[in-house]
PDB file of C-alpha atoms in Angstrom:
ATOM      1  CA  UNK A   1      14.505 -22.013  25.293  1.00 52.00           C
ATOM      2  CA  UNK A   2      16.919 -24.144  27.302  1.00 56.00           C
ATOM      3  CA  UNK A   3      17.028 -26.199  24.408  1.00 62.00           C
ATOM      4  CA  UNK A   4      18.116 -23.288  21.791  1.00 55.00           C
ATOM      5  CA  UNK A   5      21.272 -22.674  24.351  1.00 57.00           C
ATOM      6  CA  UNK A   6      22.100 -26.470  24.571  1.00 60.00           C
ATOM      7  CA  UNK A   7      21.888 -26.539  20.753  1.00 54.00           C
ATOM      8  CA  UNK A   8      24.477 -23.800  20.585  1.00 55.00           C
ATOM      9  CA  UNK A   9      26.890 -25.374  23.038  1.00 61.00           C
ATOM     10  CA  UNK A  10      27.364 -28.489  21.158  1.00 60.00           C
ATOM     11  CA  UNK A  11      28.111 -26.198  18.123  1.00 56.00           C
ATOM     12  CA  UNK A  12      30.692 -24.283  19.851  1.00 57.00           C
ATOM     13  CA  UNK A  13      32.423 -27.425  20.948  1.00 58.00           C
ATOM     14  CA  UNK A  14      32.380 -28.890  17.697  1.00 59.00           C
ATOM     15  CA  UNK A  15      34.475 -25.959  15.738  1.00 55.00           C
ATOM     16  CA  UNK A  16      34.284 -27.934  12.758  1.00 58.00           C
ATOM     17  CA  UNK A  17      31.144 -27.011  12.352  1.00 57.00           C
ATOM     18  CA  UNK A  18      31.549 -23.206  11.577  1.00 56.00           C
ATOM     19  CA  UNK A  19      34.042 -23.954   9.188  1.00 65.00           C
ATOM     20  CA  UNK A  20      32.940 -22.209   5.673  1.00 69.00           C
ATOM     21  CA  UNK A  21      32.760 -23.843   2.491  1.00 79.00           C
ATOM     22  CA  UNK A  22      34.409 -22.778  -0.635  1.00 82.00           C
ATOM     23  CA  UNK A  23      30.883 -23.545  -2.174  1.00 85.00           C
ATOM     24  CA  UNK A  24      28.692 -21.339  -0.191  1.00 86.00           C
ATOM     25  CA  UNK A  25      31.610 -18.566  -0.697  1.00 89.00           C
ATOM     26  CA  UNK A  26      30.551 -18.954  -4.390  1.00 90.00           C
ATOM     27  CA  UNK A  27      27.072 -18.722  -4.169  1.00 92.00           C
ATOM     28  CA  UNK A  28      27.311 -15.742  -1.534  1.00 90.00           C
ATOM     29  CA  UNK A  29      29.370 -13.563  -4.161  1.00 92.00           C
ATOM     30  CA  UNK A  30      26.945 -14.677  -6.659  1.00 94.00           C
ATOM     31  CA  UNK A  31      24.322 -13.400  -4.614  1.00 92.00           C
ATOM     32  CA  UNK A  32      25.583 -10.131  -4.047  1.00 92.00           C
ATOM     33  CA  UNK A  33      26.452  -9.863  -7.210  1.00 95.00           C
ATOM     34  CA  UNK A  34      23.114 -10.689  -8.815  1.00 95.00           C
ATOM     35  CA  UNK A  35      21.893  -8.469  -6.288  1.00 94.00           C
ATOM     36  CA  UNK A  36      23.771  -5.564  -7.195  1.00 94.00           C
ATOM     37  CA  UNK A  37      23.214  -6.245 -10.833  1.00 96.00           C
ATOM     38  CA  UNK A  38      19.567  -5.853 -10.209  1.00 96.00           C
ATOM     39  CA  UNK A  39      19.705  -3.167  -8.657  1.00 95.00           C
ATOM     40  CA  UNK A  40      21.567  -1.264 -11.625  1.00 97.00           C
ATOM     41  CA  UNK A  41      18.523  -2.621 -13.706  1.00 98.00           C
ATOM     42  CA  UNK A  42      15.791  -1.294 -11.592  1.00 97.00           C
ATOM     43  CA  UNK A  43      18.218   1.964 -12.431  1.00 97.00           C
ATOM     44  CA  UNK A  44      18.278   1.643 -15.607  1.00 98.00           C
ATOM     45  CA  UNK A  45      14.922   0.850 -16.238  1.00 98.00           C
ATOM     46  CA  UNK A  46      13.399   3.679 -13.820  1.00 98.00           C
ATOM     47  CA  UNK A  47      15.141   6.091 -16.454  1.00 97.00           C
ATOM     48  CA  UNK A  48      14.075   4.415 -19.550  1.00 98.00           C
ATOM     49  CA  UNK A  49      10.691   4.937 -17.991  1.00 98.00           C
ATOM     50  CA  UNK A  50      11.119   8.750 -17.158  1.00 97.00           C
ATOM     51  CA  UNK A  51      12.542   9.238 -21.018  1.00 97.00           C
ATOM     52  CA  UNK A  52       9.071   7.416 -22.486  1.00 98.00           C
ATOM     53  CA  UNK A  53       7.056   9.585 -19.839  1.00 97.00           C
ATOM     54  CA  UNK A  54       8.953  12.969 -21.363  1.00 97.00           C
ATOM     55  CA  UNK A  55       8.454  11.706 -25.054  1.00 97.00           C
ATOM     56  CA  UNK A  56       5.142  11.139 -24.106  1.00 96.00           C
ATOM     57  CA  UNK A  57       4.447  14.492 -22.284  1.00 94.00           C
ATOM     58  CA  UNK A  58       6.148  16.174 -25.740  1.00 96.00           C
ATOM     59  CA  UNK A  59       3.726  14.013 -28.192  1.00 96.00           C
ATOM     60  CA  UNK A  60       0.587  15.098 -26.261  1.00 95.00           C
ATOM     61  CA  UNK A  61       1.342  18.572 -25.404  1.00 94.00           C
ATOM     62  CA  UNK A  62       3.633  19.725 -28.424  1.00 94.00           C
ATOM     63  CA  UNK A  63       3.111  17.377 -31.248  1.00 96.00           C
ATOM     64  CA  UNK A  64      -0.722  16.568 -31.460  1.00 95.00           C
ATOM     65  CA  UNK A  65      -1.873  20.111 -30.330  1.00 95.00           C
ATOM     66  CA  UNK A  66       0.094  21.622 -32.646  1.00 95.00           C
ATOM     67  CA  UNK A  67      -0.531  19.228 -35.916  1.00 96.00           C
ATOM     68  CA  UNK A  68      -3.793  19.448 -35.415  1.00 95.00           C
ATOM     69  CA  UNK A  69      -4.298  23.010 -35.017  1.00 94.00           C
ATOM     70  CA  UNK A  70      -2.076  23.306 -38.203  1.00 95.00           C
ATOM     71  CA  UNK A  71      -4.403  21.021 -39.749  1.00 95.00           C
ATOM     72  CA  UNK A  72      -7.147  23.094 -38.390  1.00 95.00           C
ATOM     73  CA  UNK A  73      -8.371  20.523 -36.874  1.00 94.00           C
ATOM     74  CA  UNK A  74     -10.600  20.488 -33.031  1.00 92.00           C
ATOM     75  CA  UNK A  75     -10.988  16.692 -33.078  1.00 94.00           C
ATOM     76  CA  UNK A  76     -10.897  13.350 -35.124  1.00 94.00           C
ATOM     77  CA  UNK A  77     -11.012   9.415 -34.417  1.00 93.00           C
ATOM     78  CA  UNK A  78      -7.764   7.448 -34.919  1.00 93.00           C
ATOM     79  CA  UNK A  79      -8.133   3.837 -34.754  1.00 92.00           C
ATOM     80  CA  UNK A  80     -11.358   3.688 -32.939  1.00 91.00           C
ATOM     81  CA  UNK A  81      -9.852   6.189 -30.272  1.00 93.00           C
ATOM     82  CA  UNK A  82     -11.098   9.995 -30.246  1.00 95.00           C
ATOM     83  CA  UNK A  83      -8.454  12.719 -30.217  1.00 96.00           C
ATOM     84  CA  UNK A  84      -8.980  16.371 -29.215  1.00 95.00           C
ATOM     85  CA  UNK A  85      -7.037  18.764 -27.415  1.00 95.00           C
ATOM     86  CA  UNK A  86      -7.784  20.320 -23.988  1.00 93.00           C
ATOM     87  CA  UNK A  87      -6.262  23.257 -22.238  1.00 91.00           C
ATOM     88  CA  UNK A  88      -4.540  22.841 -19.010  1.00 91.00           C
ATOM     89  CA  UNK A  89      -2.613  25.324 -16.655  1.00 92.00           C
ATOM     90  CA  UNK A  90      -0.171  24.305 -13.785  1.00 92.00           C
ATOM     91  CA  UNK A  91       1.563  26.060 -10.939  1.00 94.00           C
ATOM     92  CA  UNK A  92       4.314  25.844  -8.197  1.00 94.00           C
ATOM     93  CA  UNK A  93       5.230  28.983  -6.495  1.00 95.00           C
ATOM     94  CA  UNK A  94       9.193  28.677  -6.262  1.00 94.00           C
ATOM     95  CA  UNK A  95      10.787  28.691  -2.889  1.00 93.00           C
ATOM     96  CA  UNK A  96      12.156  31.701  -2.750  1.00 95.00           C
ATOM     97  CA  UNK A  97       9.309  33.889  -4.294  1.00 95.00           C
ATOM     98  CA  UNK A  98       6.475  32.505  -1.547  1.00 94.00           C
ATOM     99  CA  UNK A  99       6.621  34.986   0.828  1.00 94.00           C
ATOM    100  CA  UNK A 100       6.073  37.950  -2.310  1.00 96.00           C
ATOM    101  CA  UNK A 101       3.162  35.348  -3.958  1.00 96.00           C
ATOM    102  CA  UNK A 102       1.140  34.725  -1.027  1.00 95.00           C
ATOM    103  CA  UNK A 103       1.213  38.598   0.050  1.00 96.00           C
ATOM    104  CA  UNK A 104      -0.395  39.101  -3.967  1.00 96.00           C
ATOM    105  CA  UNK A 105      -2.650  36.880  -3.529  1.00 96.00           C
ATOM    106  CA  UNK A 106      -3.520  38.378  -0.217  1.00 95.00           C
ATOM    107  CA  UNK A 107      -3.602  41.763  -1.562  1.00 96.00           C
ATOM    108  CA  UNK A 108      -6.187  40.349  -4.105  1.00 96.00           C
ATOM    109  CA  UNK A 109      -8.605  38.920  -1.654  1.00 96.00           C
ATOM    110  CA  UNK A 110      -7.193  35.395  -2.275  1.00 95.00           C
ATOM    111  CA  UNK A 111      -5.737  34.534   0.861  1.00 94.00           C
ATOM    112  CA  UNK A 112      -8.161  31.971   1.990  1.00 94.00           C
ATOM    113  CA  UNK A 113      -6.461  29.545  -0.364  1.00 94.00           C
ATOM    114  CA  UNK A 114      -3.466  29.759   2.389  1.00 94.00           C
ATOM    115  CA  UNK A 115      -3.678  27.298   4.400  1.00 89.00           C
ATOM    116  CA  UNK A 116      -1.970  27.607   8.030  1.00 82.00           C
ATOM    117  CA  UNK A 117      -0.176  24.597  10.201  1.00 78.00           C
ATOM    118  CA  UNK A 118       1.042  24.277  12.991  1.00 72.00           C
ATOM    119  CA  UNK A 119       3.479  21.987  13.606  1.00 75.00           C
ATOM    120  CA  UNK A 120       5.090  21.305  17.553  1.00 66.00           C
ATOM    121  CA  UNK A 121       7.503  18.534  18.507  1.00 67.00           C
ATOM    122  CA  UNK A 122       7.434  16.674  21.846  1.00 63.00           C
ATOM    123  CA  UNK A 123       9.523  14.473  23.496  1.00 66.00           C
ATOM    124  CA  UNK A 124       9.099  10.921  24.961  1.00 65.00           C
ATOM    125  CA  UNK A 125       6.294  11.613  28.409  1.00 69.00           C
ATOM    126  CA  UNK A 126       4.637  14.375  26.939  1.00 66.00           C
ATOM    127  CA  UNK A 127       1.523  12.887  25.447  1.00 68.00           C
ATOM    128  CA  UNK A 128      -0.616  14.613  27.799  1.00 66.00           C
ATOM    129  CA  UNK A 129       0.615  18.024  26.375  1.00 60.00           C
ATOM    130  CA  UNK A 130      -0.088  17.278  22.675  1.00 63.00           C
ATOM    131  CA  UNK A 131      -3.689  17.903  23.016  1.00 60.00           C
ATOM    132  CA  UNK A 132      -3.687  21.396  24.192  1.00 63.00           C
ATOM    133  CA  UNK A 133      -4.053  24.270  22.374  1.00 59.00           C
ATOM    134  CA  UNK A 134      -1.365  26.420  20.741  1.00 62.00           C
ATOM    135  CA  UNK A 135      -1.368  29.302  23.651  1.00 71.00           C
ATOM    136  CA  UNK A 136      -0.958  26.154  26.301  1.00 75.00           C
ATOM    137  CA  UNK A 137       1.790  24.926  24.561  1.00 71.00           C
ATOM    138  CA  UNK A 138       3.808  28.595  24.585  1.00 78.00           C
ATOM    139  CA  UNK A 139       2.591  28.927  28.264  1.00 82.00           C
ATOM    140  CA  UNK A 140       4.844  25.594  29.055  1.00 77.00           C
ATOM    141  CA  UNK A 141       7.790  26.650  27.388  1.00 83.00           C
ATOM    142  CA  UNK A 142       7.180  24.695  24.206  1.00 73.00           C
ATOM    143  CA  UNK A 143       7.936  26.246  20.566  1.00 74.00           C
ATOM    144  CA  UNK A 144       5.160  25.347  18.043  1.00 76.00           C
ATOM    145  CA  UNK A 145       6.431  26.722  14.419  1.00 72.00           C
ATOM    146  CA  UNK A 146       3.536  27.483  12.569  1.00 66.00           C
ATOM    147  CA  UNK A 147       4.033  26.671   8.402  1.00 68.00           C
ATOM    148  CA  UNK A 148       1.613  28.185   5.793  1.00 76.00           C
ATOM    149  CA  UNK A 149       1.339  26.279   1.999  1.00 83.00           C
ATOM    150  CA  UNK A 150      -1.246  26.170  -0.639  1.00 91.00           C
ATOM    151  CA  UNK A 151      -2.267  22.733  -1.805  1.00 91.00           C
ATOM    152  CA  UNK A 152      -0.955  22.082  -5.566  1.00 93.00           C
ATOM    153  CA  UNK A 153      -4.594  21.240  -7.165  1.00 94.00           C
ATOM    154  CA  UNK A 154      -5.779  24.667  -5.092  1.00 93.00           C
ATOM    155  CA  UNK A 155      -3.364  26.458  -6.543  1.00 95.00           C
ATOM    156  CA  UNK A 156      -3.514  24.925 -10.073  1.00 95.00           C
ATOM    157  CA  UNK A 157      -7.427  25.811  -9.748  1.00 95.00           C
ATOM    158  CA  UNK A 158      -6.974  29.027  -8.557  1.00 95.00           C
ATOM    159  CA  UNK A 159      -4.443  30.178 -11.735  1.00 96.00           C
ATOM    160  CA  UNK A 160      -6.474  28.329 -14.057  1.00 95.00           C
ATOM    161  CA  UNK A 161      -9.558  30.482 -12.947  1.00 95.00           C
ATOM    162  CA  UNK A 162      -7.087  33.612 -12.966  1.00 95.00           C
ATOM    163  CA  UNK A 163      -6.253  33.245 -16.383  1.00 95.00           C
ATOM    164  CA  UNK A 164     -10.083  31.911 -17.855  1.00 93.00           C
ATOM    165  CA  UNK A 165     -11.483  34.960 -15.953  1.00 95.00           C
ATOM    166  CA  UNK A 166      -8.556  37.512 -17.514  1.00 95.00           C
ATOM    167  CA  UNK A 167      -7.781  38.268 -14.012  1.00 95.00           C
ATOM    168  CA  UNK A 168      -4.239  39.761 -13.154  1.00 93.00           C
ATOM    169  CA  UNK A 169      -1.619  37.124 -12.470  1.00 94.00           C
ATOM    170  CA  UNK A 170       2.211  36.973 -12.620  1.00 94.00           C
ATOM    171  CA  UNK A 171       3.427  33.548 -14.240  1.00 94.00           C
ATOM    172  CA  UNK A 172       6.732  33.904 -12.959  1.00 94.00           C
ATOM    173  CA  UNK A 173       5.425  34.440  -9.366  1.00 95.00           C
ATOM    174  CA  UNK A 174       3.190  31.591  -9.447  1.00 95.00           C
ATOM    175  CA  UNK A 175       5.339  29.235 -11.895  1.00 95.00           C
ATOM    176  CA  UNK A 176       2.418  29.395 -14.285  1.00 95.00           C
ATOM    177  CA  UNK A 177       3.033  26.777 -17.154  1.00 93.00           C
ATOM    178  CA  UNK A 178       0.093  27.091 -19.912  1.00 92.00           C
ATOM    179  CA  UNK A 179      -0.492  24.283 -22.700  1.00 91.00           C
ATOM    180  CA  UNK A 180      -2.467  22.297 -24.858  1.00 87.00           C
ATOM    181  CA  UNK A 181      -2.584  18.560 -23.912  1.00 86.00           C
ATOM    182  CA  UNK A 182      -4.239  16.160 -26.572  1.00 82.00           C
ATOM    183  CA  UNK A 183      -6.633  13.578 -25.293  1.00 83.00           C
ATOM    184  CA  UNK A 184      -7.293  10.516 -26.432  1.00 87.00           C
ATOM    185  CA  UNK A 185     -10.305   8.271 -25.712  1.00 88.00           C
ATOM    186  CA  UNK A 186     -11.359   4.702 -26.151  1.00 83.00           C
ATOM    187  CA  UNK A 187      -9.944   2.247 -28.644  1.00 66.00           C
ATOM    188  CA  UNK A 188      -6.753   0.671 -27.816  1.00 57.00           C
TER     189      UNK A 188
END
């Protein structure tokens, strides 16, 4: 270590020697520059890949489905590949319409799919405290917040079912989207 400090010393005496040259000026602005230019390609090509994954959503789900059902057509090999078109359902209950969606689905007998956290914060010295129970933690002054949520596949099961079944269900509440999808097997 003593070494490290003596190394230092003989640089600071020599100020010559932190002296910068025009040459590694250069190749530091080149640097950032390259740097920056990558970065605007990493943009650029993260959006060119979200535009192919929407043109591909609106093939598969628009497109296909609906050629081939014009064509009256349930499925068909394409170049060694096998095409055919599935239903699918998915759901997101918006923000601001949870509270109304998960007393429905309580009011149906569906609550169970709620699921119930809860969440407390401690600070630094309190590990000892994180292992009691929720009533311990309001007895010592603590606040747990308790969260509710419904996991996305559990909720895109449970409107699927909904709708399959004929069962009551508001789209709009639930952020219901229905389609076709095509599917497309082997080959390639």
């Amino acid at each position: 270590m003593s070494d490290v400090f003596s190394l230092f010393e003989k640089e600071a005496a020599n100020p010559q020697s932190f002296e910068i040259s025009e040459d590694k000026t250069k190749n530091l602005s080149s640097l950032v520059r390259l740097s920056i230019d990558v970065e605007n390609q990493i943009k650029d090509t993260e959006n060119y890949l979200k535009d192919l994954k929407q043109k591909k959503r609106t093939i598969d789900e628009e497109d296909i489905p609906s050629l081939m059902e014009e064509l009256g057509v349930e499925s068909l090999q394409v170049d060694g590949s096998k095409v055919s078109v599935d239903k699918f359902v998915s759901a997101r209950i918006p923000e601001a319409r949870k509270d109304e969606a998960y007393a429905f689905l309580r009011s149906v007998g569906e609550g169970d799919i709620i699921k119930n956290e809860v969440v407390v914060g401690f600070n630094m010295g309190q590990d000892n405290v994180a292992g009691a129970v929720v009533d311990d933690l309001t007895k010592q002054g603590l606040s747990p917040v308790k969260k509710t949520h419904i996991h996305p596949m559990t909720l895109k099961t449970w409107a699927k079912n909904r709708i399959e079944n004929g069962q009551e269900i508001d789209l709009d509440l639930f952020g219901v989207y229905q389609g076709n999808r095509a599917v497309i097997k082997g080959g390639q």
